[in-house]
PDB file of N, CA and C in Angstrom:
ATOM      1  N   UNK A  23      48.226 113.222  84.057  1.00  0.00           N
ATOM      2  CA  UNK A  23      46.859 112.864  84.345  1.00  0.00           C
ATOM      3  C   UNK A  23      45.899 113.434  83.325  1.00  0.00           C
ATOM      4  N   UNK A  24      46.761 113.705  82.149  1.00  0.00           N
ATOM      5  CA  UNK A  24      45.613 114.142  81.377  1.00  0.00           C
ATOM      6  C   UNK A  24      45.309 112.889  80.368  1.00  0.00           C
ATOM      7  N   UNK A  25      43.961 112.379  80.019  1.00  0.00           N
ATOM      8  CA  UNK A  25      43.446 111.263  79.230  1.00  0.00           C
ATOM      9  C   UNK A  25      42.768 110.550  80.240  1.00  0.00           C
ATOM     10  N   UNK A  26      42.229 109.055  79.694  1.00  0.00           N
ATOM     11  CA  UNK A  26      42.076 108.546  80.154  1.00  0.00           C
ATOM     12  C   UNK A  26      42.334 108.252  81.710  1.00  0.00           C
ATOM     13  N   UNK A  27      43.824 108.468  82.162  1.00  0.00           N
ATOM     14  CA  UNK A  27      43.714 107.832  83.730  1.00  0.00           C
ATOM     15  C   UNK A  27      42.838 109.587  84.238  1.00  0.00           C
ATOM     16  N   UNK A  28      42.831 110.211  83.905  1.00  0.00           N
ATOM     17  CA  UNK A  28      41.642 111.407  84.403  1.00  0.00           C
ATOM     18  C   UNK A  28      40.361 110.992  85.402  1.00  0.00           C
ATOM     19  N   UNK A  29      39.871 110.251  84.094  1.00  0.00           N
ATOM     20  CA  UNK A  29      38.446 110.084  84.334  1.00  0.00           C
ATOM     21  C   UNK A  29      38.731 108.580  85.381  1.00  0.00           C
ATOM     22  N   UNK A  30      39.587 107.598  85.699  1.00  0.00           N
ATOM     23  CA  UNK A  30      39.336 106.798  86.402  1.00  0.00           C
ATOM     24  C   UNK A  30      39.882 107.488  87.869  1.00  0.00           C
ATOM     25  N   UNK A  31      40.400 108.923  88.049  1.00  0.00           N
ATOM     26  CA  UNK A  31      40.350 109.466  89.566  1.00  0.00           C
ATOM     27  C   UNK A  31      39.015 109.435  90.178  1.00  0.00           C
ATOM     28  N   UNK A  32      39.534 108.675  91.563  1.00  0.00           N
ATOM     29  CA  UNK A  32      37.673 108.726  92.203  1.00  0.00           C
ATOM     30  C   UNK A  32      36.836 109.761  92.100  1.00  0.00           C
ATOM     31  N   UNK A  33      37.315 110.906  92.133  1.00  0.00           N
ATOM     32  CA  UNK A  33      36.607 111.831  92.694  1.00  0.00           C
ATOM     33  C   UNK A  33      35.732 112.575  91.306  1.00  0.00           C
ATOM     34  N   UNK A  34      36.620 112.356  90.180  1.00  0.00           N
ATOM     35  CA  UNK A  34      35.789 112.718  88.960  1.00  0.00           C
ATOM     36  C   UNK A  34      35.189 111.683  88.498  1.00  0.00           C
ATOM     37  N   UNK A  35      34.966 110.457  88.485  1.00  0.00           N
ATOM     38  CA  UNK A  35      34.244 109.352  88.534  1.00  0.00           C
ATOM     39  C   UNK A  35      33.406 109.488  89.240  1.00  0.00           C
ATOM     40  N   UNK A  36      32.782 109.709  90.218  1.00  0.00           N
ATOM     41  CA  UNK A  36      31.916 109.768  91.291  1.00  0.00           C
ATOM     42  C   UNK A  36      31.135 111.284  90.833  1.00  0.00           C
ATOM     43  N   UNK A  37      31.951 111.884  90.233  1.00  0.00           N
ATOM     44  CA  UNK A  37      31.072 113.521  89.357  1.00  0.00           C
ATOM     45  C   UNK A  37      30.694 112.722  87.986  1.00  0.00           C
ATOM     46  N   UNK A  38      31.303 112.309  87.836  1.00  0.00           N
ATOM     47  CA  UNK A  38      30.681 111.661  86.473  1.00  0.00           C
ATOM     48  C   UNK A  38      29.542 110.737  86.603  1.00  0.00           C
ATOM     49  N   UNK A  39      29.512 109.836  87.279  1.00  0.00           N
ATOM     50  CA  UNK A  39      28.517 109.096  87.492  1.00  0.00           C
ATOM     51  C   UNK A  39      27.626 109.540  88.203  1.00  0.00           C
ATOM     52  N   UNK A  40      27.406 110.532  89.119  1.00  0.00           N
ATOM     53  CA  UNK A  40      26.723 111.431  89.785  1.00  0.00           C
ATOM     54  C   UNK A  40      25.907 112.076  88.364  1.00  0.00           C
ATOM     55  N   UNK A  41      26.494 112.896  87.650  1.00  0.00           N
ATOM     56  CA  UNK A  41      25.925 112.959  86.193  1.00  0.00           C
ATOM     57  C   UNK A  41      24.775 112.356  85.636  1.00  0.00           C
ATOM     58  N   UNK A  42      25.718 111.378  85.097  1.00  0.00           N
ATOM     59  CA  UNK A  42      24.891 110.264  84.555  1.00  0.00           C
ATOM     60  C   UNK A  42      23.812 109.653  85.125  1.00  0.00           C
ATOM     61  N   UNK A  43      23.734 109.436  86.514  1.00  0.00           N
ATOM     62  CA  UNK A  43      22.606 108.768  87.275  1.00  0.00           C
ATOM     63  C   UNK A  43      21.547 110.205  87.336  1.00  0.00           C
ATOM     64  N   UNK A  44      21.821 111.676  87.263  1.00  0.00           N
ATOM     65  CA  UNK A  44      20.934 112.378  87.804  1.00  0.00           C
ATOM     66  C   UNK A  44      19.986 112.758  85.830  1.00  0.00           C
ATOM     67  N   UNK A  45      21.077 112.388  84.957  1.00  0.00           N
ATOM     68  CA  UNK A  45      20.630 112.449  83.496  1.00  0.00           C
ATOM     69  C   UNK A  45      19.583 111.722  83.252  1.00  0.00           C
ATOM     70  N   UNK A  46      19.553 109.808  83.932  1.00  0.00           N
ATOM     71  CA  UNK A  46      18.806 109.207  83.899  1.00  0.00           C
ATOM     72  C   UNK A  46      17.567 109.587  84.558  1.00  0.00           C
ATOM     73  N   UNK A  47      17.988 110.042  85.809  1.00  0.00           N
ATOM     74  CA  UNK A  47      16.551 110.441  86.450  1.00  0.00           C
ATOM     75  C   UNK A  47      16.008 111.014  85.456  1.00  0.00           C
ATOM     76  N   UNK A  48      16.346 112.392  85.186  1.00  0.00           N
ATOM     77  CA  UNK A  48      15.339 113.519  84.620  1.00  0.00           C
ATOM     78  C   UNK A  48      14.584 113.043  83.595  1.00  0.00           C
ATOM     79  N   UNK A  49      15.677 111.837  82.475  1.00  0.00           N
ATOM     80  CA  UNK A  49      15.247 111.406  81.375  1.00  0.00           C
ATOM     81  C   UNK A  49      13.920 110.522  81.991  1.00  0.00           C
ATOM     82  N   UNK A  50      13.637 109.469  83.065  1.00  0.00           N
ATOM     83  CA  UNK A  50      12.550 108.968  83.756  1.00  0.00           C
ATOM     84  C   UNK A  50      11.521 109.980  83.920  1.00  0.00           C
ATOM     85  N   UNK A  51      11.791 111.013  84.617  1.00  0.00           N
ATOM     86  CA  UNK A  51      10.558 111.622  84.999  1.00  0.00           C
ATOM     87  C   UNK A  51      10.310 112.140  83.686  1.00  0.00           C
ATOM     88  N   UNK A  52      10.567 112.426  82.469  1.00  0.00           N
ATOM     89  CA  UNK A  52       9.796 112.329  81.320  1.00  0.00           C
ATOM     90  C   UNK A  52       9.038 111.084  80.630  1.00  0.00           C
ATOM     91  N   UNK A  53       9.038 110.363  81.329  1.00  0.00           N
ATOM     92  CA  UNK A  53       8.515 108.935  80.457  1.00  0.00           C
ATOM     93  C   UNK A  53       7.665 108.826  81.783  1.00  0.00           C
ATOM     94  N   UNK A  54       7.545 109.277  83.317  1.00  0.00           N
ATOM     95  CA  UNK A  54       6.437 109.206  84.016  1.00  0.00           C
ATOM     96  C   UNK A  54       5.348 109.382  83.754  1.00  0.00           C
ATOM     97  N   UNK A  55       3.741 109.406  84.474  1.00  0.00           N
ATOM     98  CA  UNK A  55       2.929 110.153  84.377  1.00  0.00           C
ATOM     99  C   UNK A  55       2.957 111.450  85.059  1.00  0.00           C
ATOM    100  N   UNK A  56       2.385 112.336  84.819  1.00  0.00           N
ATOM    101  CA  UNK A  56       2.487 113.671  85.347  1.00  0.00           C
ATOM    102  C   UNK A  56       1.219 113.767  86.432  1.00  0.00           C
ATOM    103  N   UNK A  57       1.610 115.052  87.259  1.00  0.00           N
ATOM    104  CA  UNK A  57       0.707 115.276  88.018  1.00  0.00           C
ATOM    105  C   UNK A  57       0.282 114.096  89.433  1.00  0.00           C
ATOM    106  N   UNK A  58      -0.370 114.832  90.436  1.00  0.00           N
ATOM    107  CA  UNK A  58      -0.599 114.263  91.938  1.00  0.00           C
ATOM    108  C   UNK A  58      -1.478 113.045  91.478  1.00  0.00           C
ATOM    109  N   UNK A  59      -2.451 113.484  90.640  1.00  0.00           N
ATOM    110  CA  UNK A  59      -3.321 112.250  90.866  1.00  0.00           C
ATOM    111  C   UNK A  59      -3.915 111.892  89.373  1.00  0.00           C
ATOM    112  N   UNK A  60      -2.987 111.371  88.846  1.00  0.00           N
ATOM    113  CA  UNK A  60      -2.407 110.867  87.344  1.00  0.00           C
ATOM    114  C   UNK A  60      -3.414 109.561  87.501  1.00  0.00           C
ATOM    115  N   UNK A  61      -4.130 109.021  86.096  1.00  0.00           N
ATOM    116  CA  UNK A  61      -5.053 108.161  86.179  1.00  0.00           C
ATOM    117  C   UNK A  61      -3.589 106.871  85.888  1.00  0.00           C
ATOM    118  N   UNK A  62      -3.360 105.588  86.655  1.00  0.00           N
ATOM    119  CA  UNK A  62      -2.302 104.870  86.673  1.00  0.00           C
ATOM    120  C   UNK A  62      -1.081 105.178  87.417  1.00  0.00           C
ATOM    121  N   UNK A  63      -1.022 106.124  87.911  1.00  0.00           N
ATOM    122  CA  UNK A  63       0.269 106.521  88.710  1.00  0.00           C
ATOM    123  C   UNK A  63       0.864 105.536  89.612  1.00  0.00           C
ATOM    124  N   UNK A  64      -0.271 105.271  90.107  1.00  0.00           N
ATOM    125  CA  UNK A  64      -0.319 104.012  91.832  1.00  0.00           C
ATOM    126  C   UNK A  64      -0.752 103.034  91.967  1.00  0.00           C
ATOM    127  N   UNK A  65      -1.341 102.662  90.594  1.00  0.00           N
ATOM    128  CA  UNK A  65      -1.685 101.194  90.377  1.00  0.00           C
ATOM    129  C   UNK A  65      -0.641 100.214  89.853  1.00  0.00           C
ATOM    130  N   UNK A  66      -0.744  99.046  90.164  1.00  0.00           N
ATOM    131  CA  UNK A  66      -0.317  98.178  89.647  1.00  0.00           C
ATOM    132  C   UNK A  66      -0.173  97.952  88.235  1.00  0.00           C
ATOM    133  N   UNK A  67       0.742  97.232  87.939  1.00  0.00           N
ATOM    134  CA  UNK A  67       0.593  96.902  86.759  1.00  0.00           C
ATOM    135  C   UNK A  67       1.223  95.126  86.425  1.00  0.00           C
ATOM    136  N   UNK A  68      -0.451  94.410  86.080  1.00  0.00           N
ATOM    137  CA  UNK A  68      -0.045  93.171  85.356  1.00  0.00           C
ATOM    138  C   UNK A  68      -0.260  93.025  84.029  1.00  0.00           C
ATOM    139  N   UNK A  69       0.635  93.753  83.074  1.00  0.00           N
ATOM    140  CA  UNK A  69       0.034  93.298  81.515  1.00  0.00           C
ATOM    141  C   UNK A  69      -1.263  94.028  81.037  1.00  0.00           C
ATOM    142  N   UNK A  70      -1.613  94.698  81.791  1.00  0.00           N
ATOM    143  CA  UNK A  70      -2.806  95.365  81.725  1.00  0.00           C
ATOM    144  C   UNK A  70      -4.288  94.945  82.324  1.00  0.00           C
ATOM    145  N   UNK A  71      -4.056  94.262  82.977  1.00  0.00           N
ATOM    146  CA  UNK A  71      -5.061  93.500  83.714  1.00  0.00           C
ATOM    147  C   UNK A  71      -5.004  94.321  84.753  1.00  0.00           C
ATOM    148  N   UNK A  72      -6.220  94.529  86.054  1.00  0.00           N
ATOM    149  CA  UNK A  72      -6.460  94.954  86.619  1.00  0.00           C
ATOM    150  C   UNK A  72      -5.862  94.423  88.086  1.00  0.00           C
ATOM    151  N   UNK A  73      -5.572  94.331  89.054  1.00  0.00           N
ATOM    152  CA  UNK A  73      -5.078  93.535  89.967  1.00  0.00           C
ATOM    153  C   UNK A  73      -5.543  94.237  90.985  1.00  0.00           C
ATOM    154  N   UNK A  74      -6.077  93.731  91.938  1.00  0.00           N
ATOM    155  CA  UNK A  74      -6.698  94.027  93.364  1.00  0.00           C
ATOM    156  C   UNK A  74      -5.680  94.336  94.147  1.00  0.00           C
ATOM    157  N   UNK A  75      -5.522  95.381  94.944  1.00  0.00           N
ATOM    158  CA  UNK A  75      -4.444  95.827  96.300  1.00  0.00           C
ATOM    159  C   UNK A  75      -4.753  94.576  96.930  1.00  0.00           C
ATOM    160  N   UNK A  76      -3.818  94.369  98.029  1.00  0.00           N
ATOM    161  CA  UNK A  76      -4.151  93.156  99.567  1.00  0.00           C
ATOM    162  C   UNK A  76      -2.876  93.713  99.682  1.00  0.00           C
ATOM    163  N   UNK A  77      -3.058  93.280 100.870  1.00  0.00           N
ATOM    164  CA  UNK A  77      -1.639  93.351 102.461  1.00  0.00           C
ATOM    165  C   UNK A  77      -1.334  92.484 101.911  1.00  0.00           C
ATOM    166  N   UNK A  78      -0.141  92.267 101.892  1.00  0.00           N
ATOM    167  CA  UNK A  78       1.179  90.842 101.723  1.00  0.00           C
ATOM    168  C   UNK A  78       2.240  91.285 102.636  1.00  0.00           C
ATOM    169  N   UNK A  79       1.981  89.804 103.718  1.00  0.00           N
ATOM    170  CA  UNK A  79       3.067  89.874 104.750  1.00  0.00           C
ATOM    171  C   UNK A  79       3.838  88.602 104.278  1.00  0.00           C
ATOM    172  N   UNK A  80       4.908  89.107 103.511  1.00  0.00           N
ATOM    173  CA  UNK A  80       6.162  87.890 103.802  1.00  0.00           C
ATOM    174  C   UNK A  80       6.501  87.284 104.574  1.00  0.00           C
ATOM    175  N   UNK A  81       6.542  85.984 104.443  1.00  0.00           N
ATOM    176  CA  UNK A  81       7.237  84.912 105.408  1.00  0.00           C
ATOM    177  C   UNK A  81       8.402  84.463 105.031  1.00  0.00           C
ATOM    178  N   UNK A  82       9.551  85.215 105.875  1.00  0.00           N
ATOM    179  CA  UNK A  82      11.154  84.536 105.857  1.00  0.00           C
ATOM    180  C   UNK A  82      11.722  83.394 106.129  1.00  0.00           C
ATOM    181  N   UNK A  83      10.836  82.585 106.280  1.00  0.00           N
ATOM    182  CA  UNK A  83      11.330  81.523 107.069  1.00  0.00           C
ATOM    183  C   UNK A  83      12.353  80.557 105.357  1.00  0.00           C
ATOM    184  N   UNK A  84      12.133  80.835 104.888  1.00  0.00           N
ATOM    185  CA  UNK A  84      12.467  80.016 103.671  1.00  0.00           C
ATOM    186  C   UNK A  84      14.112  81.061 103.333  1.00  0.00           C
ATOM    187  N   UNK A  85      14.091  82.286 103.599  1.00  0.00           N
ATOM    188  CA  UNK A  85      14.993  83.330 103.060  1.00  0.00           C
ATOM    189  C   UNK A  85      16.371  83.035 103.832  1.00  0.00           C
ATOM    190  N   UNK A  86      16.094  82.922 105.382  1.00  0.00           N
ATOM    191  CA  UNK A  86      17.344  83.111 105.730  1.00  0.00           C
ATOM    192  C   UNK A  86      18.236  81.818 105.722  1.00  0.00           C
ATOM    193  N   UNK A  87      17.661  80.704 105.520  1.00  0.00           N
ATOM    194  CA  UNK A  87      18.373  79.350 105.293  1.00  0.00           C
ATOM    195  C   UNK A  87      19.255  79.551 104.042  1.00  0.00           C
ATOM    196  N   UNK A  88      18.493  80.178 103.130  1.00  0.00           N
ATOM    197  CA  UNK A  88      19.139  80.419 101.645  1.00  0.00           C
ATOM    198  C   UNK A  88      20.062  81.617 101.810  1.00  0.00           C
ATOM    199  N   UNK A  89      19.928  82.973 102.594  1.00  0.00           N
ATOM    200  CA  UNK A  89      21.057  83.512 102.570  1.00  0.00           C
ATOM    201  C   UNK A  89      22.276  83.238 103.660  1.00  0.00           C
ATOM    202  N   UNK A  90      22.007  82.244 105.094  1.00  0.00           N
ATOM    203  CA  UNK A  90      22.726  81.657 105.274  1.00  0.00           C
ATOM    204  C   UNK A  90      23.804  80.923 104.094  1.00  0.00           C
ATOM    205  N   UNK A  91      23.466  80.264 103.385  1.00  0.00           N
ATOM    206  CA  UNK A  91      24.062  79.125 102.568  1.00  0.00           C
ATOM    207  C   UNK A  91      24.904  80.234 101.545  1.00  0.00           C
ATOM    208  N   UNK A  92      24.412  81.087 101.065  1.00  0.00           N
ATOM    209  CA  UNK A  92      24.861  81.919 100.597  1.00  0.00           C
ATOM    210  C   UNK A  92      26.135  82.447 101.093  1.00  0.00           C
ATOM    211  N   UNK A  93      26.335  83.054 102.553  1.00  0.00           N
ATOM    212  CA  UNK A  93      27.538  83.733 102.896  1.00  0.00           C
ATOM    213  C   UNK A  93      28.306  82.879 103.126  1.00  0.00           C
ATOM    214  N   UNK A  94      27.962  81.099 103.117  1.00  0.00           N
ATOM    215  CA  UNK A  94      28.843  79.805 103.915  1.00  0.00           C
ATOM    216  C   UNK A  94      29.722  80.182 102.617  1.00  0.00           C
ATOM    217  N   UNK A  95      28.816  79.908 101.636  1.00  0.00           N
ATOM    218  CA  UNK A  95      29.599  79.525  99.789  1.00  0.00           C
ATOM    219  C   UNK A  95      30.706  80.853  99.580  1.00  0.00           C
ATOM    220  N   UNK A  96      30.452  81.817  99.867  1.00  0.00           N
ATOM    221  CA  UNK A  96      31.131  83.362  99.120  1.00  0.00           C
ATOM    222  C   UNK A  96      32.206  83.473 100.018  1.00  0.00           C
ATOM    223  N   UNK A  97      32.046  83.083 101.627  1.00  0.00           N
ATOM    224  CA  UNK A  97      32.853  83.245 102.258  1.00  0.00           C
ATOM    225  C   UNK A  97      34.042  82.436 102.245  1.00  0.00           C
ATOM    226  N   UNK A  98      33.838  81.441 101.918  1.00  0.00           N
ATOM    227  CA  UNK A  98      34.576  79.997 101.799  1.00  0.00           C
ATOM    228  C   UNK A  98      35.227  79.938  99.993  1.00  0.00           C
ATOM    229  N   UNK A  99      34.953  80.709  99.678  1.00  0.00           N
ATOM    230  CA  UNK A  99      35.238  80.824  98.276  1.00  0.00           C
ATOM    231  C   UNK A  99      36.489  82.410  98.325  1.00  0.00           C
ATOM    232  N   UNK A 100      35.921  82.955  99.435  1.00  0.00           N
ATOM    233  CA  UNK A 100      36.955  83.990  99.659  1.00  0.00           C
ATOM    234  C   UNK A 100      38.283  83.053 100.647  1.00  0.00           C
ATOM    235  N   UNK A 101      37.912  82.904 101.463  1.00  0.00           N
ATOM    236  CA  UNK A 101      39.075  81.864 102.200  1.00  0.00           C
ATOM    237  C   UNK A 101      39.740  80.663 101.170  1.00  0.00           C
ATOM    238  N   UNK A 102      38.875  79.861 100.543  1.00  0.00           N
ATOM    239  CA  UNK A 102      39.824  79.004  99.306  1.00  0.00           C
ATOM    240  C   UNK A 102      41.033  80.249  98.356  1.00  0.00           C
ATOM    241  N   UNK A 103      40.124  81.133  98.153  1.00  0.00           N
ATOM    242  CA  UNK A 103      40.820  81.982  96.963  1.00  0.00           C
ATOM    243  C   UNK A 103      42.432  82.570  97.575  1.00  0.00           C
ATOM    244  N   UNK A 104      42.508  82.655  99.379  1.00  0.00           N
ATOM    245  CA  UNK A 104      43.654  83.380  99.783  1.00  0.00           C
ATOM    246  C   UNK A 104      44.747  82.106 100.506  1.00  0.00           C
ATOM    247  N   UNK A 105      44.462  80.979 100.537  1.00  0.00           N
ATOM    248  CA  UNK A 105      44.980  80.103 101.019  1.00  0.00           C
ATOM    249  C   UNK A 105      46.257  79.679 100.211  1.00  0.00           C
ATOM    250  N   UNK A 106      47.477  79.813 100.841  1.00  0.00           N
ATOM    251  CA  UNK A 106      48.806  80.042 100.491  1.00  0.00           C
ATOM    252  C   UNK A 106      48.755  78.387  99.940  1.00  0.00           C
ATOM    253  N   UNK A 107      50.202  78.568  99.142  1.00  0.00           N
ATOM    254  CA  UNK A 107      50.251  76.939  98.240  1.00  0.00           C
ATOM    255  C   UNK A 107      50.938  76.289  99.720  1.00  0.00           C
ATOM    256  N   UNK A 108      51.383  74.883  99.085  1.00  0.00           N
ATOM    257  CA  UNK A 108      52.496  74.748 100.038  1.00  0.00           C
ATOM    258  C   UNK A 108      51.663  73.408 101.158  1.00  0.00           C
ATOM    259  N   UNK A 109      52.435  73.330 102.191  1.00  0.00           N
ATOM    260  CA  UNK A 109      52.415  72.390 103.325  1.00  0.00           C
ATOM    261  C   UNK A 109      50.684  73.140 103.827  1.00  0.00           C
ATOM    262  N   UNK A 110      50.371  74.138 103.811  1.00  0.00           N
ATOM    263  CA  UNK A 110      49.292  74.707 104.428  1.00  0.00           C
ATOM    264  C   UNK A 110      47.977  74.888 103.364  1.00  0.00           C
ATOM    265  N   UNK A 111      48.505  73.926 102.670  1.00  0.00           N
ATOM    266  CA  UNK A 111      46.906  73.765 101.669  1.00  0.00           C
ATOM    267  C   UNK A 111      46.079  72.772 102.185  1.00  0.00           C
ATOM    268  N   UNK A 112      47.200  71.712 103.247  1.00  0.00           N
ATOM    269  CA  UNK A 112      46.661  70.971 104.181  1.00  0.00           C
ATOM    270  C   UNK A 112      44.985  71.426 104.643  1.00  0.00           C
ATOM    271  N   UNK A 113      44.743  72.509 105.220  1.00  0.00           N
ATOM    272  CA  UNK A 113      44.213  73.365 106.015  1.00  0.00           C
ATOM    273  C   UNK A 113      43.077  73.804 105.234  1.00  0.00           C
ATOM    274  N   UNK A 114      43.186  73.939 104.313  1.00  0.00           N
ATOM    275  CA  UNK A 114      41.914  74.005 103.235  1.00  0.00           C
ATOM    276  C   UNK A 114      41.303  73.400 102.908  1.00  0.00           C
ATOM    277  N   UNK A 115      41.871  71.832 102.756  1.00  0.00           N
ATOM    278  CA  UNK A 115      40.795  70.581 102.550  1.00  0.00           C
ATOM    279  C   UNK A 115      40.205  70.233 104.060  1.00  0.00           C
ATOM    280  N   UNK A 116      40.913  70.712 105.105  1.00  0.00           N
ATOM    281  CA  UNK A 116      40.085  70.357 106.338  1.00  0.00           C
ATOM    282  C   UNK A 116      39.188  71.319 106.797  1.00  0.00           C
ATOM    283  N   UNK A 117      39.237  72.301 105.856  1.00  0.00           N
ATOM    284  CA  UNK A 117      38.809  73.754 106.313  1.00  0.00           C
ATOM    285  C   UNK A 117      37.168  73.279 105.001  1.00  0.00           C
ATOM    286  N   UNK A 118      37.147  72.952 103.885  1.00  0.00           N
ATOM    287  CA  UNK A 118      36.439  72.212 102.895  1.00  0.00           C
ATOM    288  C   UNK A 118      35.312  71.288 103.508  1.00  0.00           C
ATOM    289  N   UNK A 119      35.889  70.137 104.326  1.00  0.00           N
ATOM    290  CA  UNK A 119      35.360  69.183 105.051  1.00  0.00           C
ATOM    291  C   UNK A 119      34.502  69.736 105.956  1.00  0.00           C
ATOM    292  N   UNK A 120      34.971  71.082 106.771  1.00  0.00           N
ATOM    293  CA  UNK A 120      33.864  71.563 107.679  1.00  0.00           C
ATOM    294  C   UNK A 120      32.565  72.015 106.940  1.00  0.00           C
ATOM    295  N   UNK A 121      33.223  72.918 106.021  1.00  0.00           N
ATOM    296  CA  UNK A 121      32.057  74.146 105.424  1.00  0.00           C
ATOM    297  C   UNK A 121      30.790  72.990 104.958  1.00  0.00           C
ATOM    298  N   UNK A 122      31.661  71.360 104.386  1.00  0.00           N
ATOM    299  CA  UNK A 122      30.775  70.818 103.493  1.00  0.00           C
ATOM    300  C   UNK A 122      29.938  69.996 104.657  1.00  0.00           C
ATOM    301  N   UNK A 123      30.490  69.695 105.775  1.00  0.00           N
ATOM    302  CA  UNK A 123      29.319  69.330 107.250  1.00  0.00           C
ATOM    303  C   UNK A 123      28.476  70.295 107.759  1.00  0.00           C
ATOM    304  N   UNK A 124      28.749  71.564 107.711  1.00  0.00           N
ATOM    305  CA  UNK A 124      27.756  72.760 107.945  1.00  0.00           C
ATOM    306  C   UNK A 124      26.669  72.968 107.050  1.00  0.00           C
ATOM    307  N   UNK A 125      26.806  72.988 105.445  1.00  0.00           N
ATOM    308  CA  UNK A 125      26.327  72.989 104.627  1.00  0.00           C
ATOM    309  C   UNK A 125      25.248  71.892 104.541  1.00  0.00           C
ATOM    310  N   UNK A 126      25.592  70.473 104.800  1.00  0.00           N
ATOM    311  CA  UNK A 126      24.633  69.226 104.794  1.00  0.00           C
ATOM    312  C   UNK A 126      23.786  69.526 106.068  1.00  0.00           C
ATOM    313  N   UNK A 127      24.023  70.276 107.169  1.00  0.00           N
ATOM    314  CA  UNK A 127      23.153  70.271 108.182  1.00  0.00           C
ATOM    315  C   UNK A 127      22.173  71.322 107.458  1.00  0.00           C
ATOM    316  N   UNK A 128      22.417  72.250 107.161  1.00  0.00           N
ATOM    317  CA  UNK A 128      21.881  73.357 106.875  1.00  0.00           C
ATOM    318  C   UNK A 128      20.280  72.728 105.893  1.00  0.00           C
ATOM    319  N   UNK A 129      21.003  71.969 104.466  1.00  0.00           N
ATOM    320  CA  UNK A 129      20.595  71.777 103.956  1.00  0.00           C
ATOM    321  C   UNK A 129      19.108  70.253 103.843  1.00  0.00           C
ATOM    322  N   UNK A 130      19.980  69.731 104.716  1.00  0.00           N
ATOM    323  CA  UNK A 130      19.344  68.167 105.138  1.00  0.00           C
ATOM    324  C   UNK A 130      18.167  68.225 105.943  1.00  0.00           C
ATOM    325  N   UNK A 131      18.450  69.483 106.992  1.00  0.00           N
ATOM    326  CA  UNK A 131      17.217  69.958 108.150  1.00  0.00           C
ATOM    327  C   UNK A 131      15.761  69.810 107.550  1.00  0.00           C
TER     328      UNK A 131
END
């Protein structure tokens, strides 16, 4: 275990990257502004334009149709990917046919 397969043991991988992510921090909080009440700290930033605060309440109604459709595709892409060859590939094109009638409802609504 000495070389390379070393560093791919979880546990020194996870110190290593623990590392590296806490390197990045520190290196960030040097490129921050300093201090509680830093002129720009908490403002926005468009390009340098000034931009007004407001409340923004999101409306999901558009989100979960799309991450619906999302887990139909990944999931069904995980089930195509494990589906044995053979007499039982049968089962995948009928298994295909559903996802793609779920999908048209989803989408057609």
């Amino acid at each position: 275990m000495i070389g390379s397969e070393f560093l791919l043991f979880p546990p020194i991988a996870f110190i290593l990257f623990l590392l590296v992510g806490g390197l990045l921090l520190g290196f960030g909080s040097l490129l921050g502004a300093k201090g509680k009440n830093s002129a720009g700290k908490n403002t926005q930033y468009a390009c340098g334009e000034p931009v007004p605060a407001a409340k923004l309440q999101p409306d999901y109604t558009e989100f979960f149709p799309f991450a619906l459709f999302f887990t139909i595709i990944h999931v069904t892409a995980l089930i195509m990917a494990t589906i044995p060859g053979g007499n039982i590939a049968l089962m995948g094109i009928i298994y295909l046919a559903g996802v793609a009638i779920a999908l048209f409802t989803l989408v057609v609504r």
